[in-house]
Short mmCIF file of C-alpha atoms in Angstrom, two decimals:
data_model
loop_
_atom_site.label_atom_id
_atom_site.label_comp_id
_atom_site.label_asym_id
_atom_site.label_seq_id
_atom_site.Cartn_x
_atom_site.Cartn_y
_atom_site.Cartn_z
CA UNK A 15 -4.62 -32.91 13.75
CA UNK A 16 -3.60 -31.11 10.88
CA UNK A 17 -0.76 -29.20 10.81
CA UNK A 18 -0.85 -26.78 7.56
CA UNK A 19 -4.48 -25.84 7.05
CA UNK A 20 -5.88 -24.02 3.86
CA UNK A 21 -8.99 -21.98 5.18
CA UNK A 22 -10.01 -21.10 1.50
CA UNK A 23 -11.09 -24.14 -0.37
CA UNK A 24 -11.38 -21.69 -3.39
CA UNK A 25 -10.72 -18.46 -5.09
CA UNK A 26 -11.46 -16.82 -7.95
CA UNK A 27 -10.08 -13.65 -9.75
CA UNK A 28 -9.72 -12.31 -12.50
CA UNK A 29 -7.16 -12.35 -15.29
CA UNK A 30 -4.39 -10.02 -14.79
CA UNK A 31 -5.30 -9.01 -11.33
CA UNK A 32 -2.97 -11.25 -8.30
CA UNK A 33 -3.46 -14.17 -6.29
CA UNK A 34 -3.45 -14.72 -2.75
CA UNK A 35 -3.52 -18.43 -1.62
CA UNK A 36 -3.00 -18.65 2.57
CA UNK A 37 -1.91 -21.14 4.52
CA UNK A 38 -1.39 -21.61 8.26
CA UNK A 39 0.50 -23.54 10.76
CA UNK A 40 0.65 -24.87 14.13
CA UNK A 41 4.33 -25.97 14.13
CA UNK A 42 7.21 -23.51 14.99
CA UNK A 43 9.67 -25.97 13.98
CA UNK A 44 8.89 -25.97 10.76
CA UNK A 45 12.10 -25.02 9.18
CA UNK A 46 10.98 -24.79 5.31
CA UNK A 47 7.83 -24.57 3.22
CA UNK A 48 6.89 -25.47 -0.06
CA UNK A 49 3.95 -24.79 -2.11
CA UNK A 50 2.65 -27.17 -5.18
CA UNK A 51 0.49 -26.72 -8.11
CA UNK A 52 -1.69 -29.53 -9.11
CA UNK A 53 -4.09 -29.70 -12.36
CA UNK A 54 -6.96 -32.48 -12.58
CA UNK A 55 -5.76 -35.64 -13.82
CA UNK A 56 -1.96 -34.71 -13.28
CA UNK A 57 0.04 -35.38 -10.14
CA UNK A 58 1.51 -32.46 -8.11
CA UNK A 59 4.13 -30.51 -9.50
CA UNK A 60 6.36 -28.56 -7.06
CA UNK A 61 5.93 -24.29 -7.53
CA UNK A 62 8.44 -22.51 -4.92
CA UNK A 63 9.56 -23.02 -1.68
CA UNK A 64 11.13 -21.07 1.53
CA UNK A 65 13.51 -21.17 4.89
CA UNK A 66 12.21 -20.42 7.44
CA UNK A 67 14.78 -17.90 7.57
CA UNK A 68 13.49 -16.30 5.03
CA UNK A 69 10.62 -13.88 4.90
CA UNK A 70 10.05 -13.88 1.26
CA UNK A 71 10.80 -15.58 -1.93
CA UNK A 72 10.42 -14.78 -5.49
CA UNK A 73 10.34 -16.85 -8.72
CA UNK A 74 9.09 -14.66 -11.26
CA UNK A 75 5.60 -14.31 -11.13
CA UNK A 76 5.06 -16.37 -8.13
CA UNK A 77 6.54 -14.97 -4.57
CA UNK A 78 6.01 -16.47 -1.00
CA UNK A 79 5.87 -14.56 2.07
CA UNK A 80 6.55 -16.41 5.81
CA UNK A 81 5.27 -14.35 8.64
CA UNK A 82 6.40 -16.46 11.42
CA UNK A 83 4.94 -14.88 14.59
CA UNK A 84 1.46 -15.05 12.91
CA UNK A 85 2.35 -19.28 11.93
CA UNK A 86 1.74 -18.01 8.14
CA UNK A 87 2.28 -17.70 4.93
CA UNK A 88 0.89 -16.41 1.41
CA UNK A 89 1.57 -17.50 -2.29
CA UNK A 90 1.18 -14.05 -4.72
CA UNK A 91 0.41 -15.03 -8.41
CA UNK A 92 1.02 -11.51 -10.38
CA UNK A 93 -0.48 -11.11 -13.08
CA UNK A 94 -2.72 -13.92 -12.59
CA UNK A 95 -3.06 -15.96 -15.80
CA UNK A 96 -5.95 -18.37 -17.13
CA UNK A 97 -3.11 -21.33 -17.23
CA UNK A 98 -2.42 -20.72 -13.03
CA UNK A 99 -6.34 -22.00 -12.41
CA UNK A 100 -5.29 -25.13 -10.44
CA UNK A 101 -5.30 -26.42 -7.28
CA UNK A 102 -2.27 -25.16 -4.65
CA UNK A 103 -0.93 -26.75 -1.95
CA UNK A 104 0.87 -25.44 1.00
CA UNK A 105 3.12 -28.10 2.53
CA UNK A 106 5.60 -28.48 5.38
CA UNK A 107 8.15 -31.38 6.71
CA UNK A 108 5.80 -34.28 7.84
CA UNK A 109 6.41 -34.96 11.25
CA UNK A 110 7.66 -37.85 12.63
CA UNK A 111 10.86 -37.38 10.84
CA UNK A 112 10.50 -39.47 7.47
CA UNK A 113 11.31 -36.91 5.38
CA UNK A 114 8.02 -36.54 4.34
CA UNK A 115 5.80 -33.48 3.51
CA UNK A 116 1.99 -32.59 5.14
CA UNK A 117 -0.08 -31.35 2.97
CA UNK A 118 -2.75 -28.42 3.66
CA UNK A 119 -6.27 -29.45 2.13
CA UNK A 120 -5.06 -27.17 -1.18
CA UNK A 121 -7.06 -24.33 -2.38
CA UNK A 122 -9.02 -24.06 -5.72
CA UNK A 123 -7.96 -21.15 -8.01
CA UNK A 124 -9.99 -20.00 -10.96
CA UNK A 125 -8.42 -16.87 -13.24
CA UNK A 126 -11.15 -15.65 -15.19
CA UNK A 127 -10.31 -14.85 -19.01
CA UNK B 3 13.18 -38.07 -18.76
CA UNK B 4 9.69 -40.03 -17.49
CA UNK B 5 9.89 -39.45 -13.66
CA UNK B 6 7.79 -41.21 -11.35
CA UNK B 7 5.52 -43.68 -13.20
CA UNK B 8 2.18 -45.13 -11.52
CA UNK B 9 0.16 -47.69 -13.26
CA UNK B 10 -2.75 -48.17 -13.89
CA UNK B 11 -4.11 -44.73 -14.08
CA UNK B 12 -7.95 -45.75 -13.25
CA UNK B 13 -9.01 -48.71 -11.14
CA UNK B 14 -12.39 -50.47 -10.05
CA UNK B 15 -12.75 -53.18 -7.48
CA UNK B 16 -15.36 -54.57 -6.07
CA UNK B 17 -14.96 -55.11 -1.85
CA UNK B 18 -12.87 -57.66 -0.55
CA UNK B 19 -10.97 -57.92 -4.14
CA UNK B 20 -7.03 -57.45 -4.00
CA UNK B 21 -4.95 -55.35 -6.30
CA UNK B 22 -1.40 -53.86 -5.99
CA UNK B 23 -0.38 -50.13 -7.50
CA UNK B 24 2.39 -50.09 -9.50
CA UNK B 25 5.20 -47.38 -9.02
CA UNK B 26 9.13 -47.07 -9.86
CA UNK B 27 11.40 -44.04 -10.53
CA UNK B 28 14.58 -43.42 -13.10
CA UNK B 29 15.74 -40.38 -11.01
CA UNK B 30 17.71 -43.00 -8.61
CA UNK B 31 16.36 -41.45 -5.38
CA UNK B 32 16.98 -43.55 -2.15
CA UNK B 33 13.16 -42.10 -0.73
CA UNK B 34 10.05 -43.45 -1.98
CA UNK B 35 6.05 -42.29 -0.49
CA UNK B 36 2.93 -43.22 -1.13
CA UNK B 37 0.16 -40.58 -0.79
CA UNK B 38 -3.96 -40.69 -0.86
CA UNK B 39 -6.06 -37.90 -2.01
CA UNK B 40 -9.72 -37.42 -0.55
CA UNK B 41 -11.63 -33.74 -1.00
CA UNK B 42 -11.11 -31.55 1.66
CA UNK B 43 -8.44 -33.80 3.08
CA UNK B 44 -5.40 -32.94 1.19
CA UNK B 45 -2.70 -35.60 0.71
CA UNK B 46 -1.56 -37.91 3.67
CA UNK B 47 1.04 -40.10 3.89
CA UNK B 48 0.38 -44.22 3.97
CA UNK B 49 3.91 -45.46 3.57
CA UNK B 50 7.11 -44.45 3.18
CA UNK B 51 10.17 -45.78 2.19
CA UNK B 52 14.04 -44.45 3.07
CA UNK B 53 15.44 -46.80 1.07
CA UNK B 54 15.53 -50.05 -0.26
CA UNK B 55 14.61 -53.12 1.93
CA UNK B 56 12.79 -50.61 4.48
CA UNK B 57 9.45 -49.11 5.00
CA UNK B 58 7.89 -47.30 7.51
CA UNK B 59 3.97 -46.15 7.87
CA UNK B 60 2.65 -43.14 8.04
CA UNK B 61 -0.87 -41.67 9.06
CA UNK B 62 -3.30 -43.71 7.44
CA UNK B 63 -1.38 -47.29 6.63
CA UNK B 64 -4.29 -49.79 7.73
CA UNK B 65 -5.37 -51.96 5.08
CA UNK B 66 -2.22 -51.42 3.22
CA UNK B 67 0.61 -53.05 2.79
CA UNK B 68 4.37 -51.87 0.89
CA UNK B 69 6.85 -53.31 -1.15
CA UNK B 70 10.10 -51.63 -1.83
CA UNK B 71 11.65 -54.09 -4.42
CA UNK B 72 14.16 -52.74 -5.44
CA UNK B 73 15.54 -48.67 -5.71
CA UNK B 74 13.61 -47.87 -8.96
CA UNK B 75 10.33 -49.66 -7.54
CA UNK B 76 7.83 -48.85 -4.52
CA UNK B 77 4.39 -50.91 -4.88
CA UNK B 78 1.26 -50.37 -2.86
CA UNK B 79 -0.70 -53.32 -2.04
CA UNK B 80 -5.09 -53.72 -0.45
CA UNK B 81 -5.19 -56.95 0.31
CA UNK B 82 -8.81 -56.48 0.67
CA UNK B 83 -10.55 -53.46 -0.86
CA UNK B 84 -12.90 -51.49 1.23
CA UNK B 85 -15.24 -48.83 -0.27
CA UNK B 86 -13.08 -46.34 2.07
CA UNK B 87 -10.39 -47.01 0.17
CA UNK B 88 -11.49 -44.95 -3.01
CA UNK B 89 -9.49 -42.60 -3.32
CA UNK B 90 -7.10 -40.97 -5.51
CA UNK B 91 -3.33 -42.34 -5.06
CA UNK B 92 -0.08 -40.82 -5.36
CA UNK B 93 3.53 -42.48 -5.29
CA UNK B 94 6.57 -39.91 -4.77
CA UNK B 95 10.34 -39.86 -4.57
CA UNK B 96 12.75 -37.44 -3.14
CA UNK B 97 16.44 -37.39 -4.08
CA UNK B 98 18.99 -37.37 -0.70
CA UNK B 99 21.02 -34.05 0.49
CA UNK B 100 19.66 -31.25 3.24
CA UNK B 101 18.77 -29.72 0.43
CA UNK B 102 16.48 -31.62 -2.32
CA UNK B 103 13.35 -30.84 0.47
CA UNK B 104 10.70 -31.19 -2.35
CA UNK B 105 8.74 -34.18 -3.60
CA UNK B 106 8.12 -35.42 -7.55
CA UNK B 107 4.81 -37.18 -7.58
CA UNK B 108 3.62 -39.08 -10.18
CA UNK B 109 -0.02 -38.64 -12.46
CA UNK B 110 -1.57 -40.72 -9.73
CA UNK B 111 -4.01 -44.04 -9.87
CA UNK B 112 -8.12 -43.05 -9.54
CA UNK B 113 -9.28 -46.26 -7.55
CA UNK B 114 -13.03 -46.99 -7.13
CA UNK B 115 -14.17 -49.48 -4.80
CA UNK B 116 -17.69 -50.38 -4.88
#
Protein backbone atom coordinates (compact mmCIF):
# COMPACT_ATOMS: atom_id res chain seq x y z
CA UNK A 1 0.00 0.00 0.00
CA UNK A 2 1.38 3.15 -0.80
CA UNK A 3 2.50 5.34 1.59
CA UNK A 4 3.00 9.00 -0.07
CA UNK A 5 0.28 9.36 -2.68
CA UNK A 6 0.13 12.24 -5.35
CA UNK A 7 -3.73 12.69 -6.08
CA UNK A 8 -2.91 15.10 -9.06
CA UNK A 9 -1.22 13.28 -11.85
CA UNK A 10 -0.99 16.81 -13.48
CA UNK A 11 -1.17 20.51 -13.37
CA UNK A 12 -0.96 23.20 -15.40
CA UNK A 13 -0.55 27.04 -14.88
CA UNK A 14 0.52 29.63 -16.17
CA UNK A 15 3.81 31.49 -16.31
CA UNK A 16 4.38 33.73 -13.48
CA UNK A 17 1.42 32.66 -11.50
CA UNK A 18 2.51 29.69 -8.39
CA UNK A 19 2.50 26.12 -8.11
CA UNK A 20 0.89 23.87 -5.83
CA UNK A 21 2.01 20.16 -6.04
CA UNK A 22 0.26 17.96 -2.89
CA UNK A 23 1.18 15.09 -1.44
CA UNK A 24 -0.22 12.90 1.34
CA UNK A 25 0.70 10.38 3.85
CA UNK A 26 -0.35 7.58 5.91
CA UNK A 27 2.76 7.35 8.17
CA UNK A 28 3.14 9.54 11.36
CA UNK A 29 6.58 8.45 11.74
CA UNK A 30 7.74 9.93 9.01
CA UNK A 31 10.37 12.14 10.38
CA UNK A 32 11.53 14.07 7.04
CA UNK A 33 10.33 14.71 3.51
CA UNK A 34 11.84 15.44 0.40
CA UNK A 35 10.54 16.49 -2.85
CA UNK A 36 12.39 15.78 -6.43
CA UNK A 37 12.22 17.23 -9.80
CA UNK A 38 12.57 14.96 -12.69
CA UNK A 39 12.69 16.00 -16.59
CA UNK A 40 12.13 13.23 -19.42
CA UNK A 41 15.14 11.43 -20.24
CA UNK A 42 17.07 12.65 -17.02
CA UNK A 43 17.12 10.89 -13.68
CA UNK A 44 15.68 12.59 -10.55
CA UNK A 45 17.32 15.44 -9.20
CA UNK A 46 16.66 16.28 -5.51
CA UNK A 47 14.57 20.03 -5.04
CA UNK A 48 14.08 20.68 -1.09
CA UNK A 49 13.40 18.83 1.75
CA UNK A 50 11.86 19.14 5.51
CA UNK A 51 11.79 17.82 9.41
CA UNK A 52 9.17 16.91 10.44
CA UNK A 53 9.70 19.45 12.93
CA UNK A 54 9.38 21.84 10.72
CA UNK A 55 6.28 23.40 9.27
CA UNK A 56 7.81 25.13 6.40
CA UNK A 57 10.84 25.45 4.32
CA UNK A 58 12.09 27.85 1.83
CA UNK A 59 14.73 27.73 -0.94
CA UNK A 60 14.16 30.61 -2.98
CA UNK A 61 11.48 30.17 -5.20
CA UNK A 62 10.49 26.83 -4.05
CA UNK A 63 8.97 26.49 -0.26
CA UNK A 64 7.42 23.32 1.43
CA UNK A 65 4.78 23.35 3.90
CA UNK A 66 4.16 20.03 6.45
CA UNK A 67 0.77 20.09 8.02
CA UNK A 68 1.10 17.12 10.15
CA UNK A 69 -2.36 16.57 11.70
CA UNK A 70 -3.83 16.61 8.12
CA UNK A 71 -0.66 13.71 7.00
CA UNK A 72 0.32 16.59 4.32
CA UNK A 73 2.25 18.58 2.58
CA UNK A 74 2.53 21.17 -0.44
CA UNK A 75 5.49 22.25 -2.76
CA UNK A 76 4.86 26.32 -3.81
CA UNK A 77 6.75 27.20 -7.10
CA UNK A 78 6.53 31.28 -7.13
CA UNK A 79 6.73 32.69 -9.90
CA UNK A 80 6.24 29.66 -11.82
CA UNK A 81 8.67 29.50 -14.75
CA UNK A 82 8.51 27.58 -18.25
CA UNK A 83 11.96 25.69 -17.12
CA UNK A 84 9.93 24.21 -13.63
CA UNK A 85 7.46 22.07 -16.23
CA UNK A 86 8.66 18.64 -14.95
CA UNK A 87 7.58 15.96 -13.14
CA UNK A 88 7.71 16.27 -8.95
CA UNK A 89 7.98 13.82 -6.59
CA UNK A 90 7.05 13.78 -3.02
CA UNK A 91 9.07 11.20 -1.10
CA UNK A 92 9.48 9.91 2.45
CA UNK A 93 11.95 7.28 4.38
CA UNK A 94 11.09 3.83 2.80
CA UNK A 95 10.04 1.64 5.36
CA UNK A 96 11.56 -1.24 6.44
CA UNK A 97 14.53 0.67 7.54
CA UNK A 98 17.06 0.54 4.47
CA UNK A 99 17.51 3.90 4.25
CA UNK A 100 15.58 4.12 1.37
CA UNK A 101 13.00 6.68 0.05
CA UNK A 102 9.05 5.89 -1.23
CA UNK A 103 8.16 7.62 -3.82
CA UNK A 104 4.53 9.24 -4.45
CA UNK A 105 3.36 8.46 -8.17
CA UNK A 106 4.87 12.29 -9.01
CA UNK A 107 2.75 14.90 -10.49
CA UNK A 108 3.02 16.45 -14.05
CA UNK A 109 3.59 20.26 -14.14
CA UNK A 110 3.19 22.33 -17.25
CA UNK A 111 4.00 26.41 -16.93
CA UNK A 112 2.54 27.90 -19.82
CA UNK A 113 4.77 30.67 -21.64
CA UNK B 1 32.18 15.49 -11.18
CA UNK B 2 30.01 12.53 -13.21
CA UNK B 3 27.83 11.12 -10.33
CA UNK B 4 25.97 8.08 -10.65
CA UNK B 5 26.55 6.50 -14.08
CA UNK B 6 24.01 3.79 -15.61
CA UNK B 7 24.75 2.13 -18.82
CA UNK B 8 23.27 1.49 -21.38
CA UNK B 9 20.78 4.22 -21.58
CA UNK B 10 18.14 2.21 -23.91
CA UNK B 11 17.68 -1.55 -23.95
CA UNK B 12 15.58 -4.22 -25.98
CA UNK B 13 15.26 -7.88 -25.16
CA UNK B 14 13.35 -10.26 -26.35
CA UNK B 15 11.64 -12.77 -23.34
CA UNK B 16 13.64 -15.18 -21.67
CA UNK B 17 17.00 -13.21 -22.87
CA UNK B 18 19.46 -12.13 -19.94
CA UNK B 19 21.13 -8.81 -19.55
CA UNK B 20 22.74 -7.03 -16.51
CA UNK B 21 22.48 -2.94 -15.90
CA UNK B 22 25.45 -1.36 -15.34
CA UNK B 23 25.88 1.21 -12.40
CA UNK B 24 28.92 2.64 -10.19
CA UNK B 25 29.43 5.97 -8.32
CA UNK B 26 32.72 8.39 -7.72
CA UNK B 27 30.97 10.12 -4.73
CA UNK B 28 32.32 7.08 -2.41
CA UNK B 29 28.93 6.50 -0.75
CA UNK B 30 28.65 3.21 1.35
CA UNK B 31 24.52 2.98 0.05
CA UNK B 32 23.66 1.88 -3.27
CA UNK B 33 19.52 1.34 -4.72
CA UNK B 34 18.11 0.29 -7.54
CA UNK B 35 14.73 1.80 -8.54
CA UNK B 36 11.94 0.96 -11.46
CA UNK B 37 9.75 3.49 -12.97
CA UNK B 38 6.18 2.46 -14.38
CA UNK B 39 3.32 5.42 -15.07
CA UNK B 40 1.23 6.02 -12.35
CA UNK B 41 3.42 3.92 -10.12
CA UNK B 42 6.14 6.18 -9.09
CA UNK B 43 9.55 4.69 -8.23
CA UNK B 44 9.89 1.47 -6.01
CA UNK B 45 12.64 0.02 -4.64
CA UNK B 46 14.10 -3.62 -6.08
CA UNK B 47 17.37 -3.79 -4.23
CA UNK B 48 19.34 -2.12 -2.04
CA UNK B 49 22.65 -2.16 -0.95
CA UNK B 50 24.25 -0.75 2.65
CA UNK B 51 27.41 -1.44 1.66
CA UNK B 52 29.74 -3.49 0.00
CA UNK B 53 29.40 -7.36 0.07
CA UNK B 54 25.57 -6.89 1.19
CA UNK B 55 22.25 -6.52 -0.37
CA UNK B 56 18.95 -6.57 0.73
CA UNK B 57 15.46 -6.53 -1.44
CA UNK B 58 13.01 -4.34 -1.47
CA UNK B 59 9.30 -4.28 -2.82
CA UNK B 60 9.45 -5.65 -6.12
CA UNK B 61 12.92 -7.88 -6.26
CA UNK B 62 11.49 -11.09 -8.14
CA UNK B 63 13.18 -11.79 -11.23
CA UNK B 64 16.12 -9.80 -10.19
CA UNK B 65 19.10 -10.41 -8.95
CA UNK B 66 22.18 -7.74 -7.36
CA UNK B 67 25.69 -7.44 -7.40
CA UNK B 68 27.52 -5.06 -5.21
CA UNK B 69 31.16 -5.53 -6.52
CA UNK B 70 32.81 -3.40 -5.15
CA UNK B 71 31.97 0.42 -3.36
CA UNK B 72 31.96 2.38 -6.69
CA UNK B 73 29.77 -0.47 -8.44
CA UNK B 74 26.03 -1.80 -7.89
CA UNK B 75 24.80 -4.01 -11.03
CA UNK B 76 21.28 -5.17 -11.67
CA UNK B 77 20.87 -8.44 -13.21
CA UNK B 78 17.15 -10.42 -15.24
CA UNK B 79 18.22 -13.55 -15.62
CA UNK B 80 15.27 -14.02 -17.74
CA UNK B 81 13.42 -11.04 -19.21
CA UNK B 82 9.73 -10.88 -18.91
CA UNK B 83 7.61 -8.34 -20.87
CA UNK B 84 6.69 -7.01 -17.16
CA UNK B 85 9.91 -6.10 -16.78
CA UNK B 86 9.84 -2.97 -19.17
CA UNK B 87 10.28 -0.46 -17.42
CA UNK B 88 12.34 2.48 -16.85
CA UNK B 89 15.40 1.82 -14.29
CA UNK B 90 17.10 3.87 -11.88
CA UNK B 91 20.38 3.13 -9.77
CA UNK B 92 21.01 5.61 -6.68
CA UNK B 93 23.52 6.27 -3.94
CA UNK B 94 23.29 8.04 -0.69
CA UNK B 95 26.35 9.26 1.22
CA UNK B 96 26.34 8.06 5.28
CA UNK B 97 25.54 10.64 8.32
CA UNK B 98 21.79 11.34 9.97
CA UNK B 99 21.93 13.88 7.83
CA UNK B 100 22.69 13.24 3.90
CA UNK B 101 18.65 11.89 3.84
CA UNK B 102 18.45 12.51 0.02
CA UNK B 103 19.17 10.25 -2.94
CA UNK B 104 21.43 11.09 -6.37
CA UNK B 105 19.97 8.99 -9.11
CA UNK B 106 21.42 8.48 -12.17
CA UNK B 107 19.87 9.31 -16.12
CA UNK B 108 18.33 5.88 -15.85
CA UNK B 109 18.28 2.69 -18.47
CA UNK B 110 14.75 2.57 -20.82
CA UNK B 111 14.42 -1.35 -21.07
CA UNK B 112 11.92 -2.89 -23.56
CA UNK B 113 11.07 -6.39 -23.37
CA UNK B 114 9.09 -7.77 -26.08
Amino acid sequence: DQQVKQNSPSLSVQEGRISILNCDYTNSMFDYFLWYKKYPAEGPTFLISISSIKDKNEDGRFTVFLNKSAKHLSLHIVPSQPGDSAVYFCAAPHPGGRRALTFGSGTRLQVQP
Amino acid sequence: NAGVTQTPKFQVLKTGQSMTLQCAQDMNHNSMYWYRQDPGMGLRLIYYSASEGTTDKGEVPNGYNVSRLNKREFSLRLESAAPSQTSVYFCASRGTGVTNEKLFFGSGTQLSVL
